[in-house]
Short mmCIF file of C-alpha atoms and ligand atoms in Angstrom, two decimals:
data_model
loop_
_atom_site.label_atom_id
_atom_site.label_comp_id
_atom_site.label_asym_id
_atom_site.label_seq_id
_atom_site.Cartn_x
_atom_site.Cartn_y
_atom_site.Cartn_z
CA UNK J 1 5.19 -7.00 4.65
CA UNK J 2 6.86 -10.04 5.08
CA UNK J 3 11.04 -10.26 4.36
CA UNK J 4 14.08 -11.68 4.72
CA UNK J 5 17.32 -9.75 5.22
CA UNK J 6 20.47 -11.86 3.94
CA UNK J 7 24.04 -10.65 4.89
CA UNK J 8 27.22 -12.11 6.25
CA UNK J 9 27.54 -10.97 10.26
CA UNK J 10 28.02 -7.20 10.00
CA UNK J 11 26.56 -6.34 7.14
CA UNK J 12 23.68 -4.11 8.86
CA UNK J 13 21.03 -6.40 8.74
CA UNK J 14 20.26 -5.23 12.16
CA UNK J 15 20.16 -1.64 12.00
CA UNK J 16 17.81 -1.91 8.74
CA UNK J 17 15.52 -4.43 10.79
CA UNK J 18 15.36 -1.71 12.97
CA UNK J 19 14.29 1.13 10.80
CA UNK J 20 11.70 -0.97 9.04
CA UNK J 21 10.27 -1.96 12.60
CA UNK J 22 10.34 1.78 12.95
CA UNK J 23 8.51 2.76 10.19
CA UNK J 24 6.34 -0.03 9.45
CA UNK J 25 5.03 -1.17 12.84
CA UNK J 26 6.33 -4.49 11.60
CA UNK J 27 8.47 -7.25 13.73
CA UNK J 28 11.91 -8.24 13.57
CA UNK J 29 12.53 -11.88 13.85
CA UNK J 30 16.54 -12.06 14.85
CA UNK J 31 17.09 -15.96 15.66
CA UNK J 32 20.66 -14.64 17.09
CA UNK J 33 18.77 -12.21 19.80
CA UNK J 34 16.35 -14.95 20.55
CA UNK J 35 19.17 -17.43 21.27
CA UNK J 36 20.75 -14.78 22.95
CA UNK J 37 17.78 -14.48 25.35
CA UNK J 38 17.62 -18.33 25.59
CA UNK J 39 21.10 -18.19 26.53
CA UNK J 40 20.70 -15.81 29.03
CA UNK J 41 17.75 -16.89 30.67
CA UNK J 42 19.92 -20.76 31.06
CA UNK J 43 16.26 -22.49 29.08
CA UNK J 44 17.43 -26.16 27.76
CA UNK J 45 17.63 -24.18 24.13
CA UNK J 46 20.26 -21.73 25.81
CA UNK J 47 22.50 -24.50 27.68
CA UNK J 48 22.43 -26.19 24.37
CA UNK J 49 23.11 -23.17 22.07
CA UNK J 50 26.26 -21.34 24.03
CA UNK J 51 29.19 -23.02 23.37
CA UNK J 52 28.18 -23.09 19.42
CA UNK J 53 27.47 -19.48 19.78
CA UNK J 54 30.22 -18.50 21.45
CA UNK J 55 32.29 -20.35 18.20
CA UNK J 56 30.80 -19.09 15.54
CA UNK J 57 29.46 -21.55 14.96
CA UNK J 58 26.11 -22.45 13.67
CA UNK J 59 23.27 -23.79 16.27
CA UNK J 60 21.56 -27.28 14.30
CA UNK J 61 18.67 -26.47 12.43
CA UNK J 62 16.23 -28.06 14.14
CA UNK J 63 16.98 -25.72 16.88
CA UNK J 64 16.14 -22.61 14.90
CA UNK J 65 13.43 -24.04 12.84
CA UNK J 66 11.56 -24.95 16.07
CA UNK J 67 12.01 -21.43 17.53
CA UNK J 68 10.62 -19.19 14.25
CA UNK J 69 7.66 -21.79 13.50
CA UNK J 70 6.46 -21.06 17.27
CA UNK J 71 7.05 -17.36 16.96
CA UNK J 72 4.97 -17.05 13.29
CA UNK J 73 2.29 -18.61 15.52
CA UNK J 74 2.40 -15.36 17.45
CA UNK J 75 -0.47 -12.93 16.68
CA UNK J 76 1.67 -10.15 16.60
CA UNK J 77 2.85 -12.16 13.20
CA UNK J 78 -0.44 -10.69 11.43
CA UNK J 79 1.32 -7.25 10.82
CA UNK J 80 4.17 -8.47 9.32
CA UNK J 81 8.08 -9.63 9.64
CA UNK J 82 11.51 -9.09 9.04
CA UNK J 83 13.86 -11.72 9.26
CA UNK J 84 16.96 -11.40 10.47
CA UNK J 85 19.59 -14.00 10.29
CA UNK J 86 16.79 -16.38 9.48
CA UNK J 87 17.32 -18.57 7.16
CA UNK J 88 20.97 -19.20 7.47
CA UNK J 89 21.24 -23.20 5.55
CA UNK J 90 19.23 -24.44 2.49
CA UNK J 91 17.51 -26.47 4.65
CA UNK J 92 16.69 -23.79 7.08
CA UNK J 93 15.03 -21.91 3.59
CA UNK J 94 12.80 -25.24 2.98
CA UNK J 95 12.21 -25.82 6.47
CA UNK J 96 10.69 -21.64 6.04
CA UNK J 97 9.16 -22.42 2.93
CA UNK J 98 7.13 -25.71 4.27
CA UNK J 99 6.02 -23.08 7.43
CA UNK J 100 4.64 -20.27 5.16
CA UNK J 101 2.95 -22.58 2.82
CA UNK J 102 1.39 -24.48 5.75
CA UNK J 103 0.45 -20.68 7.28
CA UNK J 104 -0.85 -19.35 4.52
CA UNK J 105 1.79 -16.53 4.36
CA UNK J 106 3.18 -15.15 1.12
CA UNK J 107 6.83 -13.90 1.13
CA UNK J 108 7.21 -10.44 -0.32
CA UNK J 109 11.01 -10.32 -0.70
CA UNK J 110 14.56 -11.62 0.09
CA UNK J 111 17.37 -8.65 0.15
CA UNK J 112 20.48 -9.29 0.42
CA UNK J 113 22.89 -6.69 1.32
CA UNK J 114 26.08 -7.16 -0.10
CA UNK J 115 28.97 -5.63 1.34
CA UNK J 116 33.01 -5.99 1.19
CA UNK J 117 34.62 -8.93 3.94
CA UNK J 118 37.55 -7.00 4.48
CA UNK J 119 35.40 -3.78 5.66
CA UNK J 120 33.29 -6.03 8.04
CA UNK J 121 36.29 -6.71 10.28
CA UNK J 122 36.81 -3.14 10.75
CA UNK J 123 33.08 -2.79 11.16
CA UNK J 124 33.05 -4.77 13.84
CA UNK J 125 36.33 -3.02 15.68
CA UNK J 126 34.67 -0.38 15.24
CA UNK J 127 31.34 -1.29 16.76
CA UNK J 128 33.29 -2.94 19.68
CA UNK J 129 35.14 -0.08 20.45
CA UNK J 130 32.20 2.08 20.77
CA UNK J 131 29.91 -0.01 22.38
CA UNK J 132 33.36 -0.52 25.22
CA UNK J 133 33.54 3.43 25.19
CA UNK J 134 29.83 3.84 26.06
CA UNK J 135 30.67 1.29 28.56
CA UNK J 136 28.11 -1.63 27.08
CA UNK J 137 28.84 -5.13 26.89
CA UNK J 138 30.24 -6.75 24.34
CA UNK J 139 29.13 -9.84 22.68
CA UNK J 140 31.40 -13.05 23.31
CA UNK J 141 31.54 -13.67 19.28
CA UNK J 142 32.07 -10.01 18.54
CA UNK J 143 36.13 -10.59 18.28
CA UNK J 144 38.10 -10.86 14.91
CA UNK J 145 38.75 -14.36 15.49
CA UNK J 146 35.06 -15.46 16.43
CA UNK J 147 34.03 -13.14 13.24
CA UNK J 148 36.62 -15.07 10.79
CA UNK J 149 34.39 -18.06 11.68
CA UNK J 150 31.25 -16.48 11.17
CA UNK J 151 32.10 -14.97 8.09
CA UNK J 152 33.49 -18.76 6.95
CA UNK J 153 30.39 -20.27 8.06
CA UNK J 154 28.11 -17.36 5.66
CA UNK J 155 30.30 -18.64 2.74
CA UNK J 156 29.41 -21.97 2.98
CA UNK J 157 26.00 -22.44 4.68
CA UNK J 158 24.14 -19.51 3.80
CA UNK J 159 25.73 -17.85 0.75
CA UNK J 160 24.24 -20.47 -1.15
CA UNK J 161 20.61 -18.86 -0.32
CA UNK J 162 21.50 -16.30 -2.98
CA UNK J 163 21.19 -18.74 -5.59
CA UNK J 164 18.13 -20.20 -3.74
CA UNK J 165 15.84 -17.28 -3.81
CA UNK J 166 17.15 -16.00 -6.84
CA UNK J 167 15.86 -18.97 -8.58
CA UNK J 168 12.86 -18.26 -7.13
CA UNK J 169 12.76 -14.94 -7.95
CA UNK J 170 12.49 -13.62 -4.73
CA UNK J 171 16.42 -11.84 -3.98
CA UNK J 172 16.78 -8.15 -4.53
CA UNK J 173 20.96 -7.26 -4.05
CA UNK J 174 21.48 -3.92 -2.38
CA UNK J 175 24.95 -1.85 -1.96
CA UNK J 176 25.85 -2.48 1.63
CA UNK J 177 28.48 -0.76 1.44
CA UNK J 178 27.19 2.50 0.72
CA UNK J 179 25.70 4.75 4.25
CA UNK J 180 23.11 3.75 6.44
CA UNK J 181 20.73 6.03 4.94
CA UNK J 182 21.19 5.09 1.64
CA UNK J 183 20.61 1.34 2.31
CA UNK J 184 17.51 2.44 3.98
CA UNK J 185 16.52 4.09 0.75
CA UNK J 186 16.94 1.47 -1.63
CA UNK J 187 15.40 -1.17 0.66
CA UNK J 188 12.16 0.76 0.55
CA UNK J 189 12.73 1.34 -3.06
CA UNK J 190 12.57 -2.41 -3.48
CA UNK J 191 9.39 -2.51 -0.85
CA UNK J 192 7.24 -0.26 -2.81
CA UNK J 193 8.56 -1.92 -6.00
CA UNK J 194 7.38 -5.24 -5.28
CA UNK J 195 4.43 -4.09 -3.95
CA UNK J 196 4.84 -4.90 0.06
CA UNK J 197 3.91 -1.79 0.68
CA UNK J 198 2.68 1.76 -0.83
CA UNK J 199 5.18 3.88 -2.75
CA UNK J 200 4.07 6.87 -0.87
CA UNK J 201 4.37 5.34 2.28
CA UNK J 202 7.82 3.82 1.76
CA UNK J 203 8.71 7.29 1.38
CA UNK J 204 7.26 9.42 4.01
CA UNK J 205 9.43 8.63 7.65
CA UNK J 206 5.78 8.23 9.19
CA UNK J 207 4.17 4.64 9.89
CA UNK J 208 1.24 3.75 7.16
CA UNK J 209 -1.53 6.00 7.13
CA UNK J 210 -4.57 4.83 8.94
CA UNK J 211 -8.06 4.48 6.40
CA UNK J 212 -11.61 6.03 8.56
CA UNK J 213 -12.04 2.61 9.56
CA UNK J 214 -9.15 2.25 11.56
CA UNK J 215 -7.69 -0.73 9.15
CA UNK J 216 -3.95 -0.24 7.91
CA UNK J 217 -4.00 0.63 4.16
CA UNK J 218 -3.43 -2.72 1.91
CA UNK J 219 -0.31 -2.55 -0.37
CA UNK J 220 -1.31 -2.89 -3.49
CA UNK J 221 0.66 -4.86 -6.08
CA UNK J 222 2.90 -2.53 -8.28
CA UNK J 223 5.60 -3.18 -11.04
CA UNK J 224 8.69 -1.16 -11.33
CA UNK J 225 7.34 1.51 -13.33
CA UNK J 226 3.68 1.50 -11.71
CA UNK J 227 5.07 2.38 -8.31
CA UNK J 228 6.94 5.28 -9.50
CA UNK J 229 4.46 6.57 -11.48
CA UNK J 230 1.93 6.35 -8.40
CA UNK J 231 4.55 7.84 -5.98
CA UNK J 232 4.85 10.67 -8.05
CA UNK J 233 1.36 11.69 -8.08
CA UNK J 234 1.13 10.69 -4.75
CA UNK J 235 3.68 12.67 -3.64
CA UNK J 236 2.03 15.82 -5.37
CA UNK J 237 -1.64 14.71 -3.87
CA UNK J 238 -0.84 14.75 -0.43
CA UNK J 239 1.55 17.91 -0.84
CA UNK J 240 -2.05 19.47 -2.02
CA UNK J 241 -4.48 17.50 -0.03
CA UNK J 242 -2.33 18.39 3.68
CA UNK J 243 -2.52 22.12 2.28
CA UNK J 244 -5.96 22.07 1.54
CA UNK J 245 -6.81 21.05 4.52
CA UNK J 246 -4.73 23.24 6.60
CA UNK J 247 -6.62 26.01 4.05
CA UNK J 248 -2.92 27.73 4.21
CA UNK J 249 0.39 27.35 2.77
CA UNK J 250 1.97 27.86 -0.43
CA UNK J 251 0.66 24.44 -1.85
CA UNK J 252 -2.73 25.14 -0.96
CA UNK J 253 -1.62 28.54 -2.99
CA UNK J 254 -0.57 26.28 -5.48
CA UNK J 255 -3.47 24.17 -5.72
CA UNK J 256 -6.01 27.17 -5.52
CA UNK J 257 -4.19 28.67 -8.19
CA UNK J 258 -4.24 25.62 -10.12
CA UNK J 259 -7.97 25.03 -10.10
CA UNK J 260 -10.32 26.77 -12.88
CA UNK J 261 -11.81 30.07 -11.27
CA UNK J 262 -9.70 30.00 -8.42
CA UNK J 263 -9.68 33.07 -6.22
CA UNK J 264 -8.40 34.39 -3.58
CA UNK J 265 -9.59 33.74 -0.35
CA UNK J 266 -11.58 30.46 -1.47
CA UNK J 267 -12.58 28.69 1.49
CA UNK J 268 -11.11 25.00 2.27
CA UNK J 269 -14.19 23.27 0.53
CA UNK J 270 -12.90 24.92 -2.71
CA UNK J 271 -9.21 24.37 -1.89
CA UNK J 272 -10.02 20.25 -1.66
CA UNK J 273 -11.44 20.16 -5.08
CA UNK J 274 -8.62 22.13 -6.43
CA UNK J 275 -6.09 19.92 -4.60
CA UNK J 276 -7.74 16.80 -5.68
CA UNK J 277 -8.27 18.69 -9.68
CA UNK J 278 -4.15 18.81 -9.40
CA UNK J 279 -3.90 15.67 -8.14
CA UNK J 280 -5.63 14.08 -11.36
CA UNK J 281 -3.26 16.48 -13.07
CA UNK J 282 -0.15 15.66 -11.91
CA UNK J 283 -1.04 11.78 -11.80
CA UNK J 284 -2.20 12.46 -16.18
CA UNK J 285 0.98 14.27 -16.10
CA UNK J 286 3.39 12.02 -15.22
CA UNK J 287 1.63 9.02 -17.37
CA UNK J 288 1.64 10.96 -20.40
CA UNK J 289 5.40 11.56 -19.43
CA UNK J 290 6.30 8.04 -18.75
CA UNK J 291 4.12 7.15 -22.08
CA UNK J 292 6.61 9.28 -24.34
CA UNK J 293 9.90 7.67 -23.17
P1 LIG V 301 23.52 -13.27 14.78
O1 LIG V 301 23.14 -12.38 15.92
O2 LIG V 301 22.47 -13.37 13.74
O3 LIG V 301 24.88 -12.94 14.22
O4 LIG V 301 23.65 -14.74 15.40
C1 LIG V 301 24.56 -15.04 16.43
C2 LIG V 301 24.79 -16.54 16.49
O5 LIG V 301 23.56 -17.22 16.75
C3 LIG V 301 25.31 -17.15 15.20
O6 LIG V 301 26.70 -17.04 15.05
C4 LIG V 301 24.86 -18.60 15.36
O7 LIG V 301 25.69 -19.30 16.25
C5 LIG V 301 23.51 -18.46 16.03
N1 LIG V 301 22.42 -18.35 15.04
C6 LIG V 301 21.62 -17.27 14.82
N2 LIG V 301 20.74 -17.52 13.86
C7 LIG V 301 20.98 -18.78 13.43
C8 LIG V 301 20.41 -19.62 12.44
N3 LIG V 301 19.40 -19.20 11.65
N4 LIG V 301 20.93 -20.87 12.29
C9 LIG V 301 21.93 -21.31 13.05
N5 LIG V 301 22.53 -20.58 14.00
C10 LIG V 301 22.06 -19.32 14.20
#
C-alpha cells in the first residue's frame, strides 16, 4: 500500500499514520519528524531547517525532496508507505511523481482529511495541554500563533494538491471531523475500495494474513461494489472456516448445520467442507443480492 495523507496541521494525519502502521506493517514517512530528528541531532539539514520550523514556515523543497527520495531507497520501502505531510507544494507532488515513476512504484491513493480551521486551534490547545499535563514536551510550533502560520501556509502551498490529485484521480475526501475511529473506518473503506489492500483485511484489527509460503497476501484490484461484495462473503468464510477448524462454536454449528447430511458430532474434516459449502453460499448469496438492486 502506498498513500498519501493530505490535511492542514492538526487534522490527524498522524494518529491515522499510526493506525495504518499498526495494522498494515506498513511505514510512515512524516518529513516533519524527520526534520525534527535532523534538528535535533544539529546535521547541516537540521541547522538549516530550525528557524523555518520554528515559523511555520515551510523548509525549501529541495530540502524535503532530497530527504524522501533517499528514504524510498530504503528496503524497508518494499512493504509499503504512508505519507505524512509529504507532499506539501505542487512542486513537491512532481518532484514525488518523477521519484515513483523513476522507482517503479504505483501510488494507490491520496486522502485528504478535511476538517473545520476553527476546531484545529482548539485541537491543538487541547493536545498541548495534555501533552504539558503528562509532563511531555511541547513542540516549539505547537502555539496558536505558530499554528495561524501553518494553517496560512496549507492554504496556499498545499491546498492546491487537492485539485492536483483530483485531476489525477487519485484524492479520496474523508470527514475529519468526525471521531478517531470513524476516520479510521472510512480510510480503510477507501483502502479496500481501491484495491490497496483486501476488503477482509481492512476490516479485521489484525495485520494481513500470512499465505503457507510465508509471502504477504497480494491486494487484489477491486471496484466499489466488488470489494463489498467480496468482504461480505469473506466475512462469512472465515466466521466458518476459524469454526471449522476449532471443530467448536456456534458457527461451526452453523456451518455443520448448513451442509447437506450434516450431523451431529461430524468430525472437523466434515465441518471444513461444510464451512467452505457456506462460504460458496453466502458469496452466490450476496451476488444474486447485489444483481437484483
Ligand atoms: P509537520 O510535523 O508535518 O507539521 O511539520 C512540521 C514542520 O516541518 C512544518 O511546519 C514545516 O516547517 C516542516 N515541513 C514538514 N514537512 C514539510 C514539507 N513537505 N515541505 C516543507 N516543509 C515541511
Amino acid at each position: 500500500m502506498r498513500l498519501i495523507l493530505l490535511g492542514p496541521p492538526g487534522a490527524g494525519k498522524g494518529t491515522q499514520a499510526q493506525r495504518l502502521v499498526q495494522k498494515y506493517g506498513i511505514v510512515q514517512l512524516s518529513t516533519g519528524e524527520m526534520l525534527r530528528a535532523a534538528v535535533a541531532a544539529e546535521t547541516p539539514i537540521g541547522l538549516q531547517a530550525k528557524d523555518i520550523m520554528a515559523s511555520g514556515a515551510l523548509v525549501p523543497d529541495e530540502i524535503v525532496i532530497g530527504i524522501i527520495s533517499d528514504r524510498l531507497d530504503q528496503p524497508d520501502m518494499k512493504k509499503g508507505f504512508i505519507l505524512d505531510g509529504f507532499p506539501r507544494t505542487v512542486p513537491q507532488a512532481a518532484a514525488l511523481d518523477e521519484l515513483l515513476k523513476k522507482k517503479h512504484i504505483k501510488l494507490d491513493a491520496v486522502i485528504e482529511l478535511r476538517v473545520n480551521e476553527s476546531a484545529l486551534l482548539n485541537r491543538v490547545e487541547t493536545r498541548v495541554a495534555e501533552m504539558q499535563a503528562r509532563g511531555e514536551e511541547v513542540r516549539i510550533d505547537d502555539t496558536p500563533e505558530v499554528l495561524s502560520k501553518r494553517l496560512a501556509s496549507y492554504r496556499s502551498m498545499t491546498e492546491p494538491l487537492i485539485h492536483y490529485y483530483s485531476e489525477r484521480r487519485k484524492l479520496a475526501t474523508v470527514d475529519g471531523m468526525m471521531t478517531i475511529e470513524q476516520v479510521t473506518r472510512e480510510i480503510n473503506r477507501i483502502l479496500s475500495a481501491v484495491g490497496a489492500v483486501e476488503p477482509k483485511a481492512a476490516r479485521s484489527a489484525a495485520p494481513a494474513r500470512k499465505t503457507k509460503a510465508g509471502t504477504r497476501k497480494s491486494a487484489k484490484p477491486a471496484g466499489k461494489k466488488a470489494g463489498k461484495t467480496a468482504g461480505k462473503a469473506a466475512k462469512t468464510a472465515g466466521k466458518a472456516k476459524k469454526a471449522a477448524s476449532r471443530g467448536t462454536g456456534r458457527a461451526t454449528r452453523k456451518a455443520a448445520s448448513t451442509g447437506r447430511g450434516a450431523a451431529k458430532g461430524r468430525t472437523a474434516g466434515k465441518a471444513k467442507k461444510a464451512a467452505r459449502k457456506t462460504v460458496r453460499k453466502a458469496a452466490k448469496k450476496v451476488t444474486k443480492k447485489r444483481a437484483k438492486r
